């Protein structure tokens, strides 16, 4: 077929139950020979056409191969639906020969999802159920596409040679009746909501007024409207490989939150990122983003803690399981937060280190006065005392256990562990008021001799020996009692050339080259 010199490249014929009347077609016994008479068929259980399928389909998408049985037809058969249109013919190449005899055109031929003729017998039953519209989509060798629509279409049965008895717009010439579509568009149903580069989902711009126009030229699949033209979605300014077109003013987040892209005025901006250590990449209320974990707040890239971590055990549970320096805020403290060293490896971790000494040339001097022992001194690498005020607040916010790790001059490592450790406030001279049961490998419960003793320093003598100032004599701060008791345990005494402390051990050397005191909330098995 030629249209004013245009060679037809494809031709599709569609039927649609007319929306205007919606009435069932019935027999007209008063004038059986008129164009308004129809065959009388009994209703079947199958859908009668593609519009029936779409009306029954919860997904509202009937496109594809479907099964129907028009009223009165002897058996259900397969057809191809394009939305609510029933495709009765498709021809886009020469693979199926349309030069056929009467029987083939009566019964139909070809493949319904490719080139085919549905069959005149089926068409007669289809078009005599109700009023149907006919749409013909046309494509030319030069790439033009167009369509022509008729308000009614009906053929009658084989006895009348399947005569075409009803068709709309019969007075128009073919050339004037065809609506030719611009480049990159195809014939389709008018839609008030138009998908554009700025709104690829087509849910924002629903201002298109279809009026009485049912058929128009639309963008084909994977094309979007850009101004007055349809362009490939890859050519839209905010196209993202693997994601499609991102709508203007909308952000896209990669599945692992490693990249955030946003579209603004047709310009796509993508930024690499990583979630904070205390954040998780997840979807909340339909939006994927880095979300701060419980106990933290922020934008997901930075998540400072809003939890008050009272000690290193809280740090291990809520912040990190790595040993190192962290900030804590014991309850009841007047000085707020301070930094501590957390040991997360020994005996289950969660230990707040309160004292450490090591035999090195640049070791910390522990010959300090009362106020210095009160506030703390030193560094983790050279040796330190966390401070009596800090120990008091830590050990009085719950029941704390104490672990002392030691290495003696024989390079034997051992430890002492107590299931309770507590000291009182400065008003009670930081008295060691609580010391629980002893376990460990240290060989002797040496610290028990200092239980219930006050803390003494070289400038404050609170020991039980009236004629002797033990702390001053041994350049140390400790819980001293009677003079000879220091021979059982003194982890802060004067530095010598070959030791840093003392712990009575009947099975080995009493002199120590390494000590570390640490506390954590008492564990229950």
GROMACS .gro file of N, CA, C and O in nm, residues 198 238 246-252 261-267:
model
   64
  198UNK      N    1   1.248   1.561   3.338
  198UNK     CA    2   1.242   1.616   3.474
  198UNK      C    3   1.153   1.533   3.565
  198UNK      O    4   1.171   1.533   3.687
  238UNK      N    5   1.994   1.404   3.350
  238UNK     CA    6   2.010   1.337   3.479
  238UNK      C    7   1.995   1.186   3.466
  238UNK      O    8   1.936   1.120   3.553
  246UNK      N    9   1.699   1.026   3.688
  246UNK     CA   10   1.664   1.075   3.822
  246UNK      C   11   1.583   1.203   3.806
  246UNK      O   12   1.623   1.294   3.733
  247UNK      N   13   1.470   1.210   3.871
  247UNK     CA   14   1.381   1.325   3.858
  247UNK      C   15   1.445   1.451   3.915
  247UNK      O   16   1.528   1.445   4.007
  248UNK      N   17   1.409   1.565   3.860
  248UNK     CA   18   1.462   1.693   3.907
  248UNK      C   19   1.423   1.714   4.053
  248UNK      O   20   1.308   1.694   4.092
  249UNK      N   21   1.521   1.752   4.133
  249UNK     CA   22   1.498   1.775   4.275
  249UNK      C   23   1.500   1.649   4.359
  249UNK      O   24   1.472   1.654   4.480
  250UNK      N   25   1.532   1.535   4.299
  250UNK     CA   26   1.533   1.407   4.369
  250UNK      C   27   1.675   1.355   4.380
  250UNK      O   28   1.758   1.376   4.291
  251UNK      N   29   1.705   1.288   4.491
  251UNK     CA   30   1.837   1.228   4.513
  251UNK      C   31   1.828   1.076   4.497
  251UNK      O   32   1.724   1.015   4.524
  252UNK      N   33   1.937   1.018   4.450
  252UNK     CA   34   1.948   0.872   4.437
  252UNK      C   35   2.065   0.826   4.522
  252UNK      O   36   2.172   0.887   4.524
  261UNK      N   37   2.362   1.073   4.433
  261UNK     CA   38   2.346   1.155   4.314
  261UNK      C   39   2.219   1.238   4.329
  261UNK      O   40   2.118   1.190   4.381
  262UNK      N   41   2.223   1.361   4.281
  262UNK     CA   42   2.106   1.447   4.285
  262UNK      C   43   2.094   1.520   4.153
  262UNK      O   44   2.193   1.549   4.086
  263UNK      N   45   1.970   1.550   4.115
  263UNK     CA   46   1.941   1.619   3.990
  263UNK      C   47   1.886   1.756   4.020
  263UNK      O   48   1.792   1.771   4.099
  264UNK      N   49   1.943   1.858   3.959
  264UNK     CA   50   1.896   1.995   3.976
  264UNK      C   51   1.899   2.067   3.842
  264UNK      O   52   2.006   2.079   3.781
  265UNK      N   53   1.783   2.107   3.796
  265UNK     CA   54   1.770   2.178   3.668
  265UNK      C   55   1.835   2.102   3.553
  265UNK      O   56   1.902   2.160   3.469
  266UNK      N   57   1.820   1.970   3.553
  266UNK     CA   58   1.872   1.888   3.445
  266UNK      C   59   2.020   1.856   3.454
  266UNK      O   60   2.077   1.800   3.360
  267UNK      N   61   2.084   1.890   3.566
  267UNK     CA   62   2.227   1.862   3.584
  267UNK      C   63   2.242   1.759   3.695
  267UNK      O   64   2.192   1.779   3.807
   0.00000   0.00000   0.00000
